Short mmCIF file of C-alpha atoms and ligand atoms in Angstrom, two decimals:
data_model
loop_
_atom_site.label_atom_id
_atom_site.label_comp_id
_atom_site.label_asym_id
_atom_site.label_seq_id
_atom_site.Cartn_x
_atom_site.Cartn_y
_atom_site.Cartn_z
CA MET A 96 -0.02 24.17 -29.38
CA PHE A 97 -1.64 21.44 -27.37
CA ASN A 98 -1.04 19.00 -24.54
CA ALA A 99 -2.26 15.44 -24.96
CA HIS A 100 -2.39 12.84 -22.22
CA LEU A 101 -3.96 9.48 -21.43
CA ILE A 102 -7.01 9.89 -19.19
CA ASN A 103 -6.45 6.69 -17.22
CA ASP A 104 -3.45 4.46 -16.51
CA PRO A 105 -2.55 1.94 -19.25
CA TYR A 106 -4.72 -0.77 -17.65
CA GLY A 107 -7.73 1.56 -17.43
CA ASP A 108 -10.26 2.53 -20.08
CA PRO A 109 -8.61 3.99 -23.17
CA GLY A 110 -8.88 7.69 -23.93
CA VAL A 111 -6.78 10.75 -24.64
CA TYR A 112 -7.60 14.28 -23.54
CA VAL A 113 -6.18 17.05 -25.73
CA GLU A 114 -6.11 20.60 -24.42
CA PHE A 115 -5.21 23.54 -26.63
CA LYS A 116 -2.95 26.05 -24.94
CA PHE A 117 -4.39 29.31 -26.21
CA ARG A 118 -8.02 28.47 -26.60
CA ARG A 119 -10.66 27.33 -24.16
CA GLU A 120 -11.13 24.14 -26.09
CA ALA A 121 -10.36 20.47 -25.66
CA LEU A 122 -10.82 17.31 -27.69
CA LEU A 123 -11.41 13.79 -26.52
CA PHE A 124 -10.34 10.61 -28.27
CA ASP A 125 -12.50 7.76 -26.96
CA LEU A 126 -15.12 8.02 -24.32
CA GLY A 127 -14.26 5.43 -21.65
CA ASP A 128 -14.35 6.05 -17.90
CA LEU A 129 -13.90 9.82 -17.44
CA HIS A 130 -14.27 10.14 -13.67
CA VAL A 131 -10.66 11.16 -13.23
CA LEU A 132 -11.31 14.35 -15.26
CA PRO A 133 -12.80 17.22 -13.21
CA PRO A 134 -15.96 18.91 -14.58
CA ARG A 135 -13.88 22.01 -15.41
CA LYS A 136 -11.91 19.89 -17.90
CA LEU A 137 -14.93 18.01 -19.21
CA LEU A 138 -16.75 21.26 -19.95
CA LYS A 139 -13.89 22.39 -22.21
CA ILE A 140 -14.50 19.47 -24.57
CA ASN A 141 -16.16 20.43 -27.87
CA HIS A 142 -15.37 17.46 -30.09
CA ILE A 143 -15.21 13.76 -29.28
CA PHE A 144 -13.86 11.03 -31.53
CA VAL A 145 -14.88 7.48 -30.68
CA SER A 146 -12.92 4.59 -32.20
CA HIS A 147 -15.69 2.04 -31.66
CA THR A 148 -18.43 1.46 -29.12
CA HIS A 149 -17.13 -1.43 -27.06
CA MET A 150 -18.05 -0.57 -23.49
CA ASP A 151 -14.57 0.49 -22.36
CA HIS A 152 -14.51 3.12 -25.13
CA PHE A 153 -18.03 4.50 -24.72
CA ILE A 154 -19.18 4.15 -21.12
CA GLY A 155 -18.15 7.75 -20.35
CA PHE A 156 -20.97 9.11 -22.53
CA ASP A 157 -23.45 9.16 -19.66
CA HIS A 158 -21.03 10.87 -17.29
CA LEU A 159 -20.22 13.59 -19.80
CA LEU A 160 -23.88 14.08 -20.68
CA ARG A 161 -24.71 14.53 -17.00
CA VAL A 162 -21.96 17.12 -16.50
CA CYS A 163 -23.15 19.09 -19.56
CA LEU A 164 -26.89 19.08 -18.70
CA GLY A 165 -28.16 22.49 -17.69
CA ARG A 166 -25.41 24.33 -19.62
CA ASP A 167 -25.24 26.19 -22.89
CA LYS A 168 -23.11 23.86 -24.90
CA ARG A 169 -22.61 22.25 -28.28
CA LEU A 170 -20.93 18.87 -28.28
CA SER A 171 -19.94 17.11 -31.50
CA LEU A 172 -19.36 13.39 -31.49
CA PHE A 173 -17.88 11.30 -34.29
CA GLY A 174 -17.87 7.52 -34.47
CA PRO A 175 -17.94 4.44 -36.72
CA PRO A 176 -20.87 2.84 -38.59
CA GLY A 177 -23.82 2.32 -36.22
CA PHE A 178 -22.74 5.19 -33.98
CA ILE A 179 -25.95 7.22 -34.35
CA GLY A 180 -27.96 4.20 -33.23
CA ASN A 181 -25.61 3.70 -30.28
CA VAL A 182 -26.03 7.32 -29.14
CA GLU A 183 -29.81 7.23 -29.66
CA SER A 184 -30.01 4.09 -27.54
CA LYS A 185 -28.09 5.82 -24.76
CA LEU A 186 -30.35 8.89 -24.94
CA GLY A 187 -33.43 6.67 -25.12
CA ALA A 188 -32.50 4.95 -21.88
CA TYR A 189 -33.50 7.95 -19.73
CA THR A 190 -36.69 9.88 -19.00
CA TRP A 191 -36.49 13.49 -20.20
CA ASN A 192 -39.92 14.86 -19.26
CA LEU A 193 -38.56 17.82 -17.28
CA VAL A 194 -35.88 19.18 -19.59
CA GLU A 195 -38.28 21.35 -21.60
CA ASN A 196 -38.19 23.76 -18.65
CA TYR A 197 -34.44 24.20 -18.99
CA THR A 198 -33.52 27.65 -20.22
CA ASN A 199 -30.10 26.66 -21.49
CA ASP A 200 -29.35 25.34 -24.97
CA PHE A 201 -27.44 22.07 -24.98
CA LEU A 202 -27.03 20.46 -28.39
CA LEU A 203 -25.48 17.18 -29.43
CA SER A 204 -24.28 16.79 -32.99
CA VAL A 205 -23.61 13.15 -33.81
CA THR A 206 -21.79 11.98 -36.93
CA GLU A 207 -21.19 8.42 -37.98
CA VAL A 208 -18.76 7.78 -40.78
CA HIS A 209 -18.67 5.08 -43.40
CA PRO A 210 -15.79 4.61 -45.85
CA ASP A 211 -17.29 7.05 -48.36
CA GLU A 212 -20.18 8.77 -46.56
CA SER A 213 -20.85 10.57 -43.30
CA MET A 214 -24.27 10.93 -41.64
CA THR A 215 -25.03 13.63 -39.07
CA ARG A 216 -27.99 14.16 -36.78
CA GLU A 217 -28.54 16.75 -34.04
CA TYR A 218 -30.34 16.41 -30.71
CA ARG A 219 -31.40 19.27 -28.42
CA CYS A 220 -31.82 18.82 -24.68
CA GLN A 221 -34.92 21.06 -24.58
CA ASP A 222 -36.57 18.75 -27.13
CA ALA A 223 -35.93 15.75 -24.89
CA PHE A 224 -33.06 14.77 -27.21
CA ARG A 225 -35.37 13.92 -30.08
CA PRO A 226 -33.61 14.48 -33.43
CA VAL A 227 -34.05 18.15 -34.40
CA THR A 228 -32.91 17.73 -37.97
CA PRO A 229 -33.30 15.06 -40.61
CA MET A 230 -30.17 13.01 -41.26
CA VAL A 231 -27.58 15.05 -43.20
CA ARG A 232 -25.50 12.92 -45.55
CA LYS A 233 -22.20 14.06 -47.03
CA ASP A 234 -19.32 12.51 -48.96
CA PHE A 235 -16.56 11.40 -46.64
CA SER A 236 -12.89 11.18 -47.54
CA GLY A 237 -11.26 10.71 -44.13
CA ILE A 238 -11.41 14.27 -42.75
CA PHE A 239 -13.56 14.39 -39.62
CA LEU A 240 -13.06 18.01 -38.74
CA ASP A 241 -11.37 20.93 -40.49
CA GLU A 242 -10.97 23.99 -38.26
CA PRO A 243 -8.95 27.17 -38.93
CA PHE A 244 -5.99 25.95 -36.88
CA PHE A 245 -6.18 22.19 -36.87
CA PHE A 246 -7.81 19.22 -38.51
CA VAL A 247 -8.63 15.67 -37.51
CA LYS A 248 -8.48 12.83 -39.99
CA GLY A 249 -9.01 9.12 -39.53
CA GLU A 250 -8.74 5.62 -40.91
CA PHE A 251 -10.85 2.48 -40.66
CA LEU A 252 -9.12 -0.45 -38.98
CA ARG A 253 -10.41 -3.93 -38.19
CA HIS A 254 -11.19 -5.07 -34.67
CA LYS A 255 -13.82 -7.60 -35.74
CA VAL A 256 -15.92 -4.43 -35.94
CA PRO A 257 -14.75 -1.28 -37.75
CA SER A 258 -12.48 0.67 -35.39
CA LEU A 259 -11.36 4.20 -36.17
CA ALA A 260 -7.82 5.51 -35.70
CA PHE A 261 -7.33 9.28 -35.64
CA ALA A 262 -4.66 11.91 -36.27
CA LEU A 263 -4.85 15.50 -35.07
CA GLU A 264 -2.66 17.99 -36.88
CA GLU A 265 -2.19 21.66 -36.19
CA LYS A 266 -1.92 23.75 -39.32
CA MET A 267 0.86 25.87 -37.81
CA SER A 268 2.83 26.71 -34.70
CA VAL A 269 3.67 30.25 -33.51
CA ASN A 270 7.34 30.90 -32.66
CA ILE A 271 8.91 34.13 -31.36
CA LYS A 272 12.11 35.57 -32.89
CA LYS A 273 14.04 36.46 -29.72
CA SER A 274 16.73 38.51 -31.53
CA GLU A 275 14.04 40.72 -33.04
CA LEU A 276 12.51 41.22 -29.59
CA VAL A 277 15.87 42.45 -28.28
CA GLU A 278 16.21 44.82 -31.23
CA MET A 279 12.79 46.30 -30.49
CA GLY A 280 13.66 46.64 -26.80
CA LEU A 281 10.89 44.26 -25.78
CA PRO A 282 11.19 41.86 -22.87
CA VAL A 283 10.27 38.18 -22.86
CA GLY A 284 7.39 37.45 -20.49
CA PRO A 285 3.80 36.28 -20.13
CA TRP A 286 2.61 38.86 -22.66
CA LEU A 287 4.10 36.63 -25.38
CA MET A 288 1.59 33.91 -24.50
CA GLU A 289 -1.17 36.41 -25.09
CA LEU A 290 0.43 37.41 -28.39
CA LYS A 291 0.59 33.76 -29.54
CA GLY A 292 -3.06 33.34 -28.65
CA ARG A 293 -4.06 36.37 -30.72
CA ILE A 294 -2.09 35.06 -33.70
CA LEU A 295 -3.68 31.62 -33.42
CA ARG A 296 -7.14 33.17 -33.17
CA ASN A 297 -6.28 35.15 -36.30
CA GLU A 298 -7.21 38.50 -34.76
CA THR A 299 -6.87 41.57 -37.00
CA ASP A 300 -3.65 43.57 -37.54
CA GLU A 301 -5.17 46.58 -35.74
CA THR A 302 -5.63 44.66 -32.48
CA PRO A 303 -3.63 46.39 -29.72
CA VAL A 304 -1.19 44.14 -27.85
CA ARG A 305 0.19 45.21 -24.49
CA ALA A 306 3.79 44.22 -23.75
CA TRP A 307 4.49 44.73 -20.08
CA TRP A 308 7.34 44.28 -17.67
CA LYS A 309 8.26 45.37 -14.13
CA GLU A 310 9.11 48.95 -14.95
CA GLY A 311 6.67 49.72 -17.70
CA GLU A 312 4.57 48.75 -20.67
CA ILE A 313 4.09 49.56 -24.32
CA VAL A 314 1.16 48.95 -26.65
CA LEU A 315 1.90 47.77 -30.18
CA SER A 316 -0.28 46.66 -33.05
CA LEU A 317 -0.70 42.95 -33.67
CA GLY A 318 0.18 43.58 -37.32
CA GLU A 319 3.63 44.98 -36.46
CA LEU A 320 4.40 42.16 -34.05
CA ARG A 321 3.11 39.59 -36.53
CA GLU A 322 5.47 40.94 -39.16
CA ARG A 323 8.59 41.43 -37.03
CA VAL A 324 8.70 38.94 -34.16
CA VAL A 325 6.47 36.04 -35.18
CA LYS A 326 7.55 33.02 -37.20
CA LEU A 327 5.04 30.36 -38.19
CA THR A 328 6.24 26.79 -38.46
CA ARG A 329 4.73 23.31 -38.78
CA GLY A 330 2.32 22.57 -35.95
CA GLN A 331 2.20 19.54 -33.67
CA LYS A 332 0.79 16.20 -34.76
CA MET A 333 -0.75 13.54 -32.58
CA ALA A 334 -2.09 10.12 -33.59
CA TYR A 335 -4.37 7.79 -31.65
CA VAL A 336 -4.52 4.11 -32.58
CA ALA A 337 -6.86 2.13 -30.36
CA ASP A 338 -8.16 -1.41 -30.73
CA THR A 339 -7.16 -3.19 -33.90
CA GLY A 340 -6.01 -6.59 -35.00
CA TYR A 341 -2.73 -6.75 -36.89
CA SER A 342 -2.69 -7.13 -40.66
CA GLU A 343 -0.25 -5.75 -43.23
CA GLU A 344 -3.08 -3.78 -44.81
CA ASP A 345 -4.07 -2.09 -41.55
CA ALA A 346 -0.40 -1.60 -40.62
CA GLY A 347 0.06 0.42 -43.83
CA ARG A 348 -2.98 2.54 -42.94
CA ILE A 349 -1.67 3.17 -39.41
CA VAL A 350 1.81 4.10 -40.66
CA ASP A 351 0.39 6.55 -43.21
CA LEU A 352 -1.95 8.11 -40.68
CA ALA A 353 0.65 8.48 -37.91
CA ARG A 354 3.60 9.40 -40.12
CA GLY A 355 5.92 11.88 -38.40
CA ALA A 356 3.62 12.29 -35.39
CA ASP A 357 5.18 14.11 -32.44
CA ILE A 358 3.27 11.76 -30.22
CA LEU A 359 1.64 8.44 -31.08
CA PHE A 360 -0.76 6.83 -28.62
CA ILE A 361 -1.01 3.18 -29.56
CA GLU A 362 -2.57 0.17 -27.90
CA ALA A 363 -0.31 -2.68 -26.75
CA CYS A 364 -2.55 -5.30 -25.19
CA PHE A 365 -0.33 -8.37 -25.16
CA LEU A 366 3.27 -9.49 -25.19
CA ASP A 367 4.50 -11.07 -28.38
CA ALA A 368 4.68 -14.40 -26.52
CA ASP A 369 0.85 -14.17 -26.44
CA ALA A 370 0.53 -13.13 -30.09
CA GLU A 371 -1.96 -15.89 -30.79
CA ARG A 372 -4.27 -14.59 -28.07
CA ALA A 373 -3.82 -11.03 -29.38
CA ALA A 374 -4.86 -12.18 -32.86
CA GLU A 375 -7.91 -14.02 -31.46
CA LYS A 376 -9.00 -10.89 -29.63
CA HIS A 377 -8.14 -8.55 -32.52
CA HIS A 378 -5.62 -6.50 -30.58
CA LEU A 379 -1.99 -5.45 -31.13
CA THR A 380 0.99 -6.84 -29.28
CA ALA A 381 3.60 -4.53 -27.78
CA LEU A 382 6.07 -5.69 -30.42
CA GLN A 383 3.66 -4.79 -33.23
CA ALA A 384 2.93 -1.41 -31.61
CA GLY A 385 6.64 -0.59 -31.34
CA ARG A 386 7.31 -1.63 -34.94
CA LEU A 387 4.41 0.47 -36.19
CA ALA A 388 5.63 3.51 -34.23
CA ARG A 389 9.09 3.02 -35.74
CA ARG A 390 7.76 2.62 -39.30
CA ALA A 391 5.65 5.77 -38.85
CA GLU A 392 8.75 7.62 -37.62
CA ALA A 393 6.83 8.89 -34.63
CA LYS A 394 8.93 10.99 -32.30
CA ARG A 395 7.35 9.63 -29.14
CA MET A 396 5.23 6.54 -28.45
CA ILE A 397 2.80 6.16 -25.56
CA LEU A 398 1.28 2.74 -24.94
CA PHE A 399 -2.12 1.99 -23.47
CA HIS A 400 -4.80 -0.73 -23.16
CA PHE A 401 -2.61 -3.27 -21.34
CA SER A 402 -4.41 -6.54 -20.70
CA PRO A 403 -5.13 -7.02 -16.97
CA LYS A 404 -3.18 -10.28 -17.13
CA TYR A 405 0.02 -8.17 -17.06
CA GLN A 406 -0.98 -6.23 -13.94
CA GLY A 407 2.23 -5.53 -12.05
CA CYS A 408 4.48 -6.25 -15.02
CA GLY A 409 3.58 -3.49 -17.46
CA HIS A 410 7.29 -2.78 -17.79
CA LEU A 411 7.56 -5.96 -19.90
CA LEU A 412 5.12 -4.49 -22.42
CA GLU A 413 6.97 -1.16 -22.32
CA GLU A 414 10.34 -2.83 -22.81
CA GLU A 415 9.20 -5.01 -25.70
CA ALA A 416 7.59 -2.08 -27.53
CA THR A 417 10.51 0.26 -26.84
CA ARG A 418 13.05 -2.23 -28.22
CA ALA A 419 11.02 -2.45 -31.43
CA PHE A 420 10.51 1.33 -31.55
CA GLU A 421 14.23 1.98 -31.16
CA GLY A 422 15.16 -0.77 -33.62
CA SER A 423 17.10 -2.78 -31.06
CA GLU A 424 15.06 -6.01 -31.22
CA THR A 425 17.19 -9.11 -30.87
ZN1 ZN B 89 -12.54 -3.06 -28.40
#
């Protein structure tokens, strides 16, 4: 289970922060201005997915790097063609003559993807962020990350430069059978959160789990609880569609990627009345965003990347997209 939210308001730099409920882990989609996130939240980030490296999607790199310096940390970044060069240029812009004295181990793993190949290089702080490994090349088929409990896949869209859209899908969700709890004489309470965490971390059947309440407690094996009170169902899905021009081909890609998403973050830069300007700048209109969310059968749509020209009248963008999303366009 995860919470996903926009980092800034819809006029601010794009970016979504995703926090998993039972693990000390967070993901970031786009790397714009991050100052609103406290260091505690930034330090939870393990994986970052960058749609493209226009400044408003990448300027947060320096801030995050600064927060992570002096810590034991591994940070993986994924981005479009040219991304390794972009990161190396950022790293090359600073003087690192003192970091060899650091005792911590801070490692950056940077992957750039091309339609059928990914390239990865690693950089260690203690080595002044010089590449520690030769470039590792692998076949790429759209999966950026495949973890035990979730995966992240992506698509190439066109924004005059390649721009990546992403979908995060949990492999399962942990539900509790309340009737079975009653039968076993177990109370509901915070201990169930702990139980869900152990299931999601795939701990062994022998793991003791303490169920406690006001008057007492009982210790059971994870295996017994797994068998009797836990039901696994489809996990949550989130999709993130940042800067892209509209074309039928890309629309099909977006719809396939975001299909059935519980939450779809999608850019809506312009009103349909300014569709020509949107096309010139390779961005979506609110109408297009709403139609795409509807075609993808997303359960919820969250808009971002409003053009500053609509400052003070963002509700017009919201209304236009919502009418299209709900199928009530006139
Ligand atoms: Zn852009």
